mmCIF file of C-alpha atoms and ligand atoms in Angstrom:
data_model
loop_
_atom_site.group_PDB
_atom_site.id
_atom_site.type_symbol
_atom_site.label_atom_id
_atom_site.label_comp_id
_atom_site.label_asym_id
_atom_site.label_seq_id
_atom_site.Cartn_x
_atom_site.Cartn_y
_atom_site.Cartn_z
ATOM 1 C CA UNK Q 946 -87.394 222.290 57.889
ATOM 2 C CA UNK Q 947 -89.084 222.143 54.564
ATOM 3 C CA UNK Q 948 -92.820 222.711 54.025
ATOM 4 C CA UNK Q 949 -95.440 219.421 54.189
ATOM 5 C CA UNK Q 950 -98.659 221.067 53.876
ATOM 6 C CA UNK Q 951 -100.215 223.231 51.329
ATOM 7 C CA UNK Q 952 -100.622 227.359 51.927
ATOM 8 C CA UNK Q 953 -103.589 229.198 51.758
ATOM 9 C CA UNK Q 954 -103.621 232.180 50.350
ATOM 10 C CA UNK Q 955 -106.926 234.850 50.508
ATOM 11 C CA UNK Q 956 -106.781 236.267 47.404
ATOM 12 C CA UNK Q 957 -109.634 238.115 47.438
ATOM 13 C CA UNK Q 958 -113.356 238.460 49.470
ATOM 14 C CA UNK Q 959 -114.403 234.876 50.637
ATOM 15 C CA UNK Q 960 -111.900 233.626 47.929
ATOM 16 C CA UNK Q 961 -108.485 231.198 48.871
ATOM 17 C CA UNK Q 962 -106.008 229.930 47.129
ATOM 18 C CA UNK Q 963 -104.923 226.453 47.916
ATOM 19 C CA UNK Q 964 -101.238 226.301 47.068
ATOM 20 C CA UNK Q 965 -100.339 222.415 46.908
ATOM 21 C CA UNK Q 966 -96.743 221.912 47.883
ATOM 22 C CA UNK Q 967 -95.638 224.002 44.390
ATOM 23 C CA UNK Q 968 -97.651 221.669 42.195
ATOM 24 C CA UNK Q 969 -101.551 222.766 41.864
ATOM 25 C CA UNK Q 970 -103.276 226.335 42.601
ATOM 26 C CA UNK Q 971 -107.215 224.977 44.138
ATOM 27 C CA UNK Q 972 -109.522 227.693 44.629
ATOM 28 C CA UNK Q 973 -111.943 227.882 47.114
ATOM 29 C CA UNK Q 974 -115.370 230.460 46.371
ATOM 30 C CA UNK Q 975 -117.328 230.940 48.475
ATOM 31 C CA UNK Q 976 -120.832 232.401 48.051
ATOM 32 C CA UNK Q 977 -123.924 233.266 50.563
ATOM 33 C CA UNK Q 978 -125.637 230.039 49.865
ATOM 34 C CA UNK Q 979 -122.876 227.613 48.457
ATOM 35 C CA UNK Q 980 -119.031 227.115 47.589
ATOM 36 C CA UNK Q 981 -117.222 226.150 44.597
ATOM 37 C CA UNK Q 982 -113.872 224.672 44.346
ATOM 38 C CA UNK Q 983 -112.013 225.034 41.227
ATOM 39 C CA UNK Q 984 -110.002 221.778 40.539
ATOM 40 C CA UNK Q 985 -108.942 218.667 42.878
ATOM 41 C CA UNK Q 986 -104.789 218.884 42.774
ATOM 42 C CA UNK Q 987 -102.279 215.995 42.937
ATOM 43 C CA UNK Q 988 -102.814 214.154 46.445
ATOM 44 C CA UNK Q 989 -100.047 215.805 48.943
ATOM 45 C CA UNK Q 990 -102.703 217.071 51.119
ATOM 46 C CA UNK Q 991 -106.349 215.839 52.188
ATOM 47 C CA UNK Q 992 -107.792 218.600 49.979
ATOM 48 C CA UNK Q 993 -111.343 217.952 51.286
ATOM 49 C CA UNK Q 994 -110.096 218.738 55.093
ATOM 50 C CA UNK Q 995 -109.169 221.794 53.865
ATOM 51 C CA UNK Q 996 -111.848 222.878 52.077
ATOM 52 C CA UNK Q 997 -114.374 221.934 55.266
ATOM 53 C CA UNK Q 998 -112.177 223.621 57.249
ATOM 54 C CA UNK Q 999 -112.648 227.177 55.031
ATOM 55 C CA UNK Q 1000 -116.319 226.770 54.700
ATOM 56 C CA UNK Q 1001 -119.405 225.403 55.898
ATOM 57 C CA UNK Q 1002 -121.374 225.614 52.753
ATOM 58 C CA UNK Q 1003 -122.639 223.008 50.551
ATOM 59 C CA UNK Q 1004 -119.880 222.944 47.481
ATOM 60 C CA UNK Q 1005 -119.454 221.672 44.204
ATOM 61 C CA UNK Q 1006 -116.273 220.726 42.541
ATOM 62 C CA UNK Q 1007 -115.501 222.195 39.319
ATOM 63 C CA UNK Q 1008 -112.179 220.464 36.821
ATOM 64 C CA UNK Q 1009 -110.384 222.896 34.809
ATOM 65 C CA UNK Q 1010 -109.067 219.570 33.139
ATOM 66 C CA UNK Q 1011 -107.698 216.280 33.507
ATOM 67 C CA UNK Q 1012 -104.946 215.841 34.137
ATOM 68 C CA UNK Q 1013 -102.973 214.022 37.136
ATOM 69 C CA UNK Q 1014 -102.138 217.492 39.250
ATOM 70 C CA UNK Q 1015 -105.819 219.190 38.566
ATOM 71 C CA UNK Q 1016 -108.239 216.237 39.045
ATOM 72 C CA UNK Q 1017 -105.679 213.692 41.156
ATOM 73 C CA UNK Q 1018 -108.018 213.656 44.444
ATOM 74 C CA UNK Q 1019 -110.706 213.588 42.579
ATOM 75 C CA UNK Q 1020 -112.027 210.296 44.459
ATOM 76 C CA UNK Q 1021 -112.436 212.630 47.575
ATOM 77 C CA UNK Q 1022 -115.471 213.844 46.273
ATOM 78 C CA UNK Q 1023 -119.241 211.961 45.679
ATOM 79 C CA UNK Q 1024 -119.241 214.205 42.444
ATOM 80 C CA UNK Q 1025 -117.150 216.358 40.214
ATOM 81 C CA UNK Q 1026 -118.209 218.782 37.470
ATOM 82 C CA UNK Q 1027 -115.941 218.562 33.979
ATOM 83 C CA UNK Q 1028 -116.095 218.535 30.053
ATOM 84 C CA UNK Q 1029 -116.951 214.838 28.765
ATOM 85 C CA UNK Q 1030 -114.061 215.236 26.677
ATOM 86 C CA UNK Q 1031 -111.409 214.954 29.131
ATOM 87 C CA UNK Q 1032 -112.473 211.382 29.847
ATOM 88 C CA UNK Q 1033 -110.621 210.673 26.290
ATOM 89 C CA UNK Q 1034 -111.931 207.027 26.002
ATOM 90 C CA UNK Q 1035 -112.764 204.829 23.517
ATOM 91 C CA UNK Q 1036 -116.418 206.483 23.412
ATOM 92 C CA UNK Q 1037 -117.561 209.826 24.720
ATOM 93 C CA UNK Q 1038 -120.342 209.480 27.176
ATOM 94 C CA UNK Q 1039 -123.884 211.228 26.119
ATOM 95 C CA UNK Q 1040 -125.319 210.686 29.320
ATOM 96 C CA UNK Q 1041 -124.998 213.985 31.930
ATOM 97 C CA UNK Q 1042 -124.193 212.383 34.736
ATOM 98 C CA UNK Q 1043 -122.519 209.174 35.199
ATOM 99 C CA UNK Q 1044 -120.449 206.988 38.017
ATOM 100 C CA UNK Q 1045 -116.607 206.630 37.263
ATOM 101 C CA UNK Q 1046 -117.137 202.515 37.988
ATOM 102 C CA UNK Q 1047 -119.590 202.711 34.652
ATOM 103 C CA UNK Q 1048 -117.356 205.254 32.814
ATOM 104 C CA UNK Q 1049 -114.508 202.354 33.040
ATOM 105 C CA UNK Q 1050 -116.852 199.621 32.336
ATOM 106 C CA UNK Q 1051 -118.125 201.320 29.555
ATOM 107 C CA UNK Q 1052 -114.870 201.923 27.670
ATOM 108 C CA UNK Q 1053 -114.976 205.585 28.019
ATOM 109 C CA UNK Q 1054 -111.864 206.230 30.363
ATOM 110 C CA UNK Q 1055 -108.791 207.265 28.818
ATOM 111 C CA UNK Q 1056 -105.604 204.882 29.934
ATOM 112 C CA UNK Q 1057 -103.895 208.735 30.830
ATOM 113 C CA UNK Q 1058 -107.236 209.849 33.010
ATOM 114 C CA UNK Q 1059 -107.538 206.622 34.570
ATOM 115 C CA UNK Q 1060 -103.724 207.106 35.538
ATOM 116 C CA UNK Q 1061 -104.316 210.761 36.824
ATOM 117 C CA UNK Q 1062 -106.741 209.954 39.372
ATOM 118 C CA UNK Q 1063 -105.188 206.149 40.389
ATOM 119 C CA UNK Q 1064 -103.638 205.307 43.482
ATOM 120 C CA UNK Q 1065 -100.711 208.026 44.420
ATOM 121 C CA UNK Q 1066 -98.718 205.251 45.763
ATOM 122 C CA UNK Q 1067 -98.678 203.142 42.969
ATOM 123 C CA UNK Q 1068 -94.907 202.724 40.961
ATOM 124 C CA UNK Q 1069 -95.507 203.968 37.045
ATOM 125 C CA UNK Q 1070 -96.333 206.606 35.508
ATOM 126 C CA UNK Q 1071 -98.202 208.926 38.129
ATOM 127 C CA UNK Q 1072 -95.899 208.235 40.703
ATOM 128 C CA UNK Q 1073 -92.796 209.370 38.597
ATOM 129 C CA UNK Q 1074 -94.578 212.541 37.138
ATOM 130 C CA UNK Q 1075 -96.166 213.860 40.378
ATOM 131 C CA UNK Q 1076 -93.053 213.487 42.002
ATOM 132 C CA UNK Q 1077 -90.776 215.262 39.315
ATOM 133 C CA UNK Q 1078 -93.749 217.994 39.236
ATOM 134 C CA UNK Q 1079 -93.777 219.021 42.776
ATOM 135 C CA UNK Q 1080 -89.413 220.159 41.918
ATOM 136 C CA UNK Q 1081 -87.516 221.945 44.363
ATOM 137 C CA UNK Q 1082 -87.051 219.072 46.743
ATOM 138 C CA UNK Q 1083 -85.166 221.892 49.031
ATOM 139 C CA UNK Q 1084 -88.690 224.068 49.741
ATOM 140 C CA UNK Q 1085 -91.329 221.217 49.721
ATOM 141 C CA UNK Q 1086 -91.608 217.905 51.035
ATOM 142 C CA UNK Q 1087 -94.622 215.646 50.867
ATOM 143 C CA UNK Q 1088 -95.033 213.158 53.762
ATOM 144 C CA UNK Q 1089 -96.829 209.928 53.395
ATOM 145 C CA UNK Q 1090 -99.295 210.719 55.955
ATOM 146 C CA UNK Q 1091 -100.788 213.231 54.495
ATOM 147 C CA UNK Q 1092 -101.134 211.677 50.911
ATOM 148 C CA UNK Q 1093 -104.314 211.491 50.005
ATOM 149 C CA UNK Q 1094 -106.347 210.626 47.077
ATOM 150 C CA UNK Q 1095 -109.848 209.856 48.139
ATOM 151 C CA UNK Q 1096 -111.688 206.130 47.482
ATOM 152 C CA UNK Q 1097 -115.461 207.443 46.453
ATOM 153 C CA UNK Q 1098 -116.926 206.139 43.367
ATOM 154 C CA UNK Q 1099 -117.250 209.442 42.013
ATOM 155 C CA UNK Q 1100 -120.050 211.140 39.697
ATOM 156 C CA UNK Q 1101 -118.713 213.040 36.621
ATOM 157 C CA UNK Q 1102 -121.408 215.076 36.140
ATOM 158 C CA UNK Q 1103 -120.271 216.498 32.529
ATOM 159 C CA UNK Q 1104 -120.806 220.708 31.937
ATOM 160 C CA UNK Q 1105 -119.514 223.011 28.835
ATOM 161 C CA UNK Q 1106 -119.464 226.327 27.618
ATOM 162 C CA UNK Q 1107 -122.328 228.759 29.384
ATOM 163 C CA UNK Q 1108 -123.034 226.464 32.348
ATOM 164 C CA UNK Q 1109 -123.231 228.434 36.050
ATOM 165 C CA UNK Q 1110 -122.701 227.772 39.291
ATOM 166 C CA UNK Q 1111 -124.886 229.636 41.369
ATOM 167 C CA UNK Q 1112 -123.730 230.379 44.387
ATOM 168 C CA UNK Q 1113 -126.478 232.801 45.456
ATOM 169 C CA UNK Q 1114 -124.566 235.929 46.049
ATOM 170 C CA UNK Q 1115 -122.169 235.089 43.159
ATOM 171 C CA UNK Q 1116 -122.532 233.389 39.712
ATOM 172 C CA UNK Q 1117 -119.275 231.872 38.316
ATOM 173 C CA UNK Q 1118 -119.556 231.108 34.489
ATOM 174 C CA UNK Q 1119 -118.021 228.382 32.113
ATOM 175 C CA UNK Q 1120 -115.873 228.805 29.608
ATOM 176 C CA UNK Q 1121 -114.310 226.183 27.111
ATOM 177 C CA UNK Q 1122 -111.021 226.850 25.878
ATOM 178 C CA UNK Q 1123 -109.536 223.270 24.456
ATOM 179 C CA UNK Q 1124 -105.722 223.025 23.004
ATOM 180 C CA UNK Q 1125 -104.161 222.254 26.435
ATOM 181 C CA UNK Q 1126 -106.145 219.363 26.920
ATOM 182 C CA UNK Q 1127 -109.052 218.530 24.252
ATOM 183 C CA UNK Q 1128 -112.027 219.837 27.295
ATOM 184 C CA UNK Q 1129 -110.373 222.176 29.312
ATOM 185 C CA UNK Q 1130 -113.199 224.810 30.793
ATOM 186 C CA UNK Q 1131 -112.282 228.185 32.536
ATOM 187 C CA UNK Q 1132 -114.470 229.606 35.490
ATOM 188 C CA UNK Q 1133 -115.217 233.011 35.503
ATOM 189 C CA UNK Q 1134 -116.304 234.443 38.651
ATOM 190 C CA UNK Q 1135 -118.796 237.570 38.551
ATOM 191 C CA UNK Q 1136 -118.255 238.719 42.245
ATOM 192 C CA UNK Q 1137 -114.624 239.207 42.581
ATOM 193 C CA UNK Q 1138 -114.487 239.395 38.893
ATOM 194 C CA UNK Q 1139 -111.362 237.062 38.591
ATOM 195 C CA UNK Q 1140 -110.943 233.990 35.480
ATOM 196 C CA UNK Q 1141 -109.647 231.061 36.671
ATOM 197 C CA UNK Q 1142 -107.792 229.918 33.939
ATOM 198 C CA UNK Q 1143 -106.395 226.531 34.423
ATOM 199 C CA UNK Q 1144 -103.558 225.974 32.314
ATOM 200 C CA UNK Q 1145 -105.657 226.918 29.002
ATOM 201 C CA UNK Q 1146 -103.786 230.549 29.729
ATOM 202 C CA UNK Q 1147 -100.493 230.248 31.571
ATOM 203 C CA UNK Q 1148 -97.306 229.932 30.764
ATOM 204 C CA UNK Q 1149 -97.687 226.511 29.457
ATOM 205 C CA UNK Q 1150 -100.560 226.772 27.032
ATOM 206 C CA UNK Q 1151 -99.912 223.858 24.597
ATOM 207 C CA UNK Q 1152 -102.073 223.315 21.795
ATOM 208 C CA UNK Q 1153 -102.010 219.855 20.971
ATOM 209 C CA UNK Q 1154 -105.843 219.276 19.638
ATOM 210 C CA UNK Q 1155 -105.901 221.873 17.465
ATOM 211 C CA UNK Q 1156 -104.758 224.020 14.718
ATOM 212 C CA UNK Q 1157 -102.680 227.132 15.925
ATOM 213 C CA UNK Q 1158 -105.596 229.102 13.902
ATOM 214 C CA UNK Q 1159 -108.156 227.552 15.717
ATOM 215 C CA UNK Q 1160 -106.862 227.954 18.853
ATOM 216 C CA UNK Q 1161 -105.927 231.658 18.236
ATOM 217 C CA UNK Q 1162 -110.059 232.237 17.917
ATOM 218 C CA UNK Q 1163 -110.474 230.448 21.091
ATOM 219 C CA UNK Q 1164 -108.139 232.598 22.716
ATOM 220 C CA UNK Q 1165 -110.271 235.684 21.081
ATOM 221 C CA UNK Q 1166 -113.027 234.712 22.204
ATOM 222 C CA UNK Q 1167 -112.114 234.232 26.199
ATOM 223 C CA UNK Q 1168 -110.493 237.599 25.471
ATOM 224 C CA UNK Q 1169 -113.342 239.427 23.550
ATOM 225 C CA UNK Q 1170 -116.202 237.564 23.893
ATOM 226 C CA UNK Q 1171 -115.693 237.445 27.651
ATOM 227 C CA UNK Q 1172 -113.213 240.143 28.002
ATOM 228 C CA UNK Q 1173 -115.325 242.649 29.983
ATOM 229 C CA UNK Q 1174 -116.537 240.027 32.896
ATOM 230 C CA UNK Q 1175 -112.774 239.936 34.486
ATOM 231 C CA UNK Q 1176 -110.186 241.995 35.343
ATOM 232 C CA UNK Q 1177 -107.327 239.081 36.484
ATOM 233 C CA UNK Q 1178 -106.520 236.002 35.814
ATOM 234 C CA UNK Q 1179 -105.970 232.868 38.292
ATOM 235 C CA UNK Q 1180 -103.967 230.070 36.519
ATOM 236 C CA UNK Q 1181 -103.450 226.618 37.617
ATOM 237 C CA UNK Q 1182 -99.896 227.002 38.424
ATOM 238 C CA UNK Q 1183 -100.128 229.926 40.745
ATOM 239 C CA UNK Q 1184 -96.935 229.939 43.198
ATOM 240 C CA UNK Q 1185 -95.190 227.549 40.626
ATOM 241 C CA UNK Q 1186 -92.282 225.601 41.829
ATOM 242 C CA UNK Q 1187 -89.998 227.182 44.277
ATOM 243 C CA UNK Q 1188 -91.180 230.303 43.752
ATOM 244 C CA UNK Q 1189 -93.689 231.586 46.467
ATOM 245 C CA UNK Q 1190 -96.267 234.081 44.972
ATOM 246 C CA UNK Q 1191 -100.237 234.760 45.430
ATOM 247 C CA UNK Q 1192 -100.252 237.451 42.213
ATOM 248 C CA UNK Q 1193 -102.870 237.195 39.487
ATOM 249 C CA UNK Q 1194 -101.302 236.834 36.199
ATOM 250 C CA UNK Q 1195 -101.474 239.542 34.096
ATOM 251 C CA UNK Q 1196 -104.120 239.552 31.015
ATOM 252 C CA UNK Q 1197 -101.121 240.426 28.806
ATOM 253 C CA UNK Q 1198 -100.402 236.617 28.955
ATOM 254 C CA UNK Q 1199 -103.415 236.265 26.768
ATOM 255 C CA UNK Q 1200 -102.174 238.925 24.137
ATOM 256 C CA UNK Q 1201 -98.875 237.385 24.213
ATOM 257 C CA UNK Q 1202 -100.063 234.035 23.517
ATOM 258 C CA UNK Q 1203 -102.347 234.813 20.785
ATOM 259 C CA UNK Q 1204 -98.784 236.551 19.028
ATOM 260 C CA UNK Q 1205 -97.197 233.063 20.102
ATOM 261 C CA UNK Q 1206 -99.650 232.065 17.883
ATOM 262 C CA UNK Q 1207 -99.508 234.327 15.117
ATOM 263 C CA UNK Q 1208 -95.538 234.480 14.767
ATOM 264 C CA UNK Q 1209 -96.328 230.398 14.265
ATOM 265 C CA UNK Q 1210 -98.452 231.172 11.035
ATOM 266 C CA UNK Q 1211 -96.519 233.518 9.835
ATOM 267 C CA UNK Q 1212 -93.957 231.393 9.657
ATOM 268 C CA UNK Q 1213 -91.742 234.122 12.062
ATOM 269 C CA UNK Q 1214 -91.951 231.874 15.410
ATOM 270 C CA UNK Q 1215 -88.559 232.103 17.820
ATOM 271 C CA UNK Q 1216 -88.221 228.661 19.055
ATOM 272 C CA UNK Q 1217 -85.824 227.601 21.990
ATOM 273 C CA UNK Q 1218 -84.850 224.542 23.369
ATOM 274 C CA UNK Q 1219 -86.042 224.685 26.911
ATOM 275 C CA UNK Q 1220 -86.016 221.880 30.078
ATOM 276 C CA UNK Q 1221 -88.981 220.375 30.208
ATOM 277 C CA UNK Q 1222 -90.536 221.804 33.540
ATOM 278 C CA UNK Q 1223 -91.843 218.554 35.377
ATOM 279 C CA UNK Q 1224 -88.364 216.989 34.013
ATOM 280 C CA UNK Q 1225 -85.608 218.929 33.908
ATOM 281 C CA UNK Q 1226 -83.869 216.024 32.584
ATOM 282 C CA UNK Q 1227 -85.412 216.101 29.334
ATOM 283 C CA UNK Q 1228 -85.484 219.487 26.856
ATOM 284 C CA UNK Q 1229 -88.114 219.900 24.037
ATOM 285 C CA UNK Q 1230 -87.937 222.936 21.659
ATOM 286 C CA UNK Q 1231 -90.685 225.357 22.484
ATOM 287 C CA UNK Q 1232 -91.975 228.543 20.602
ATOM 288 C CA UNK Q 1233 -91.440 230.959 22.951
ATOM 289 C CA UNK Q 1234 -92.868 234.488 23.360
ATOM 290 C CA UNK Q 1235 -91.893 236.888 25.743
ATOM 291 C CA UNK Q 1236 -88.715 238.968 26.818
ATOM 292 C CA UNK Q 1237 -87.655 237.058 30.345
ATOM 293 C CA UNK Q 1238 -84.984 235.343 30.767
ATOM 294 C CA UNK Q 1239 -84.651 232.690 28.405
ATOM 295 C CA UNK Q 1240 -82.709 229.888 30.343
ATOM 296 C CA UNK Q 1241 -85.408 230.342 33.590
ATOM 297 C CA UNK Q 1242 -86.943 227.104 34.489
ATOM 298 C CA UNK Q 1243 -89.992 229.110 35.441
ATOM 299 C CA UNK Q 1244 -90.360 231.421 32.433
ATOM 300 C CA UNK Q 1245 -93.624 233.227 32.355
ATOM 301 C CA UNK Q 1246 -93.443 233.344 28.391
ATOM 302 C CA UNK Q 1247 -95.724 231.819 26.911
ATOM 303 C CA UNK Q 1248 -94.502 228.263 25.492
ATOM 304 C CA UNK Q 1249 -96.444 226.564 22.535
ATOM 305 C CA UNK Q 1250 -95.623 222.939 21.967
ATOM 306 C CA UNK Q 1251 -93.731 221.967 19.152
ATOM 307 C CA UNK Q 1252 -96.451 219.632 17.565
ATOM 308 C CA UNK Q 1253 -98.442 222.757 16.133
ATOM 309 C CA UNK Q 1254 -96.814 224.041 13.075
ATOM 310 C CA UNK Q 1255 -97.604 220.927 11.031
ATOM 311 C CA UNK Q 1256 -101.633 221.405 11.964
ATOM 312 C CA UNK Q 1257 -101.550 225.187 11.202
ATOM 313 C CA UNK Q 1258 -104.741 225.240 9.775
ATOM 314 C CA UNK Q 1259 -108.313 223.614 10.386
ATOM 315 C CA UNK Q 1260 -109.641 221.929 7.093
ATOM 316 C CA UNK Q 1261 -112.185 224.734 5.923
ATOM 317 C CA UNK Q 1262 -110.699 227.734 7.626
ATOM 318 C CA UNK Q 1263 -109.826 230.414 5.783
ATOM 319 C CA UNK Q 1264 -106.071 230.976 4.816
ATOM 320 C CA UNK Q 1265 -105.730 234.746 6.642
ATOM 321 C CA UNK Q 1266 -102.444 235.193 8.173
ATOM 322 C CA UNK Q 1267 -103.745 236.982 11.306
HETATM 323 ZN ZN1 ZN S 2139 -101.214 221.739 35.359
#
């Protein structure tokens, strides 16, 4: 008997984690006037169910970023909060607000977001990676009656660095840490004093819009620009897998991946050529930072992607090896 619906986890006081069949970690917050969920998973599950059935308070829907197993039920919702750069069209919107019908007919919808939040049982590309993402066939097993993607013409309403959600009891705070994907935000939650990190710090960082220096001061300044409003970390990817587990991460990640990042410009980086973890099929060479073991499929190093060295530097930043 293998496992069809998600697990909910309560990580902390009114606070659940929404583990999606080993894909996505959703959060759930909820505060003494409203709720906020933090990111819309793949589509095994009828995410908004679950969330009415956890709380009865007004929520808002906050995107860590866009891609197909954080924002795939997006269409569940009337509206979603995000950064304007993870639409990734031709044209960035500069309105605050705006339907996703207009965002397409205005050019400014990315072929890979439009794939992350189109129709789960379509053949191509987000059928193949969803599936390959959710792994260990022998733990989890989505059923087609509870796929669900939603059919609302959402509103993107589009938020950065500094915005809040005020949930009367409990503030949670916006922070923008690109390199994973070019808009990724982090929530930081001033109650139970946990970051919700996305995959901007996980195990699977990435920096693929960036410089490896730049991204090394974004990573300073979640760390010491925000450092003192959390105490653990949340990621994305919470439970990854096979594995079952409702543990924070542990801040070290953050050191560790700002060395990841280091060793790179220093020219001292260990690189290893790893599976690719939504297709073990396929290996890439990773920089890889850590001490576990190196052949685990769910390594909590920290893995930068390959494309950084040549962009090791920002035009205009200065030449310090950190
Ligand atoms: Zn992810």
């Amino acid at each position: 008997m293998k496992i069809s619906q998600p697990l909910i986890h309560e990580i902390a006081e009114r606070t659940w984690f929404v583990d999606e069949l080993g894909t996505n970690a959703m959060y759930i917050l909820e505060g003494s006037e409203r709720s906020l969920v933090i990111d819309a998973g793949t589509g095994y599950c009828n995410f908004k169910a679950i969330i009415e059935s956890i709380t009865d308070k007004p929520y808002d829907v906050a995107i860590t970023h866009a891609h197909p197993d954080h924002v795939g039920m997006m269409h569940e919702f009337d509206q979603i909060f995000i950064n304007r750069l993870e639409l990734d069209g031709e044209t960035i919107p500069t309105e605050d607000r705006k339907k996703y019908s207009d965002l397409v007919k205005d050019g400014q919808v990315g072929e890979m977001f439009a794939r992350c939040v189109g129709p789960i049982k379509a053949e191509g590309y987000f059928f193949k990676i969803a599936r390959q993402h959710v792994g260990y066939w022998d733990v989890w097993e989505p059923k087609d009656e509870y796929i669900c993607k939603g059919d609302k013409d959402t509103e993107l309403i589009f938020i950065d660095e500094g915005y809040v959600f005020d949930l009367g009891d409990r503030k949670v705070s916006t922070v923008f840490l690109p390199g994973h994907t070019k808009g990724h935000l982090i929530f930081i939650d001033d109650m139970t004093r946990i970051a919700f990190t996305g995959d901007a710090v996980n195990h699977n960082n990435g920096s693929r819009f960036h410089a490896a220096s730049t991204h090394i001061r974004y990573l300073l300044h979640f760390l010491e620009g925000y450092g003192k409003t959390y105490d653990r970390i949340f990621n994305g990817h919470t439970s990854y897998g096979g594995t079952f587990s409702s543990f924070s991460e542990p801040i070290a990640v953050v050191y560790n991946l700002v060395e990841a990042y280091r060793a790179l410009l220093r020219g001292e980086a260990h690189t290893e050529v790893r599976p690719v973890h939504i297709d073990p099929s396929r290996t890439v060479e990773l920089v890889v930072y850590g001490t576990d073991a190196p052949n685990s499929r769910l390594s909590k190093n920290p893995m930068v992607t390959p494309n950084v060295p040549p962009r090791l530097w920002e035009d205009g930043e200065e030449h310090i090896i950190p």
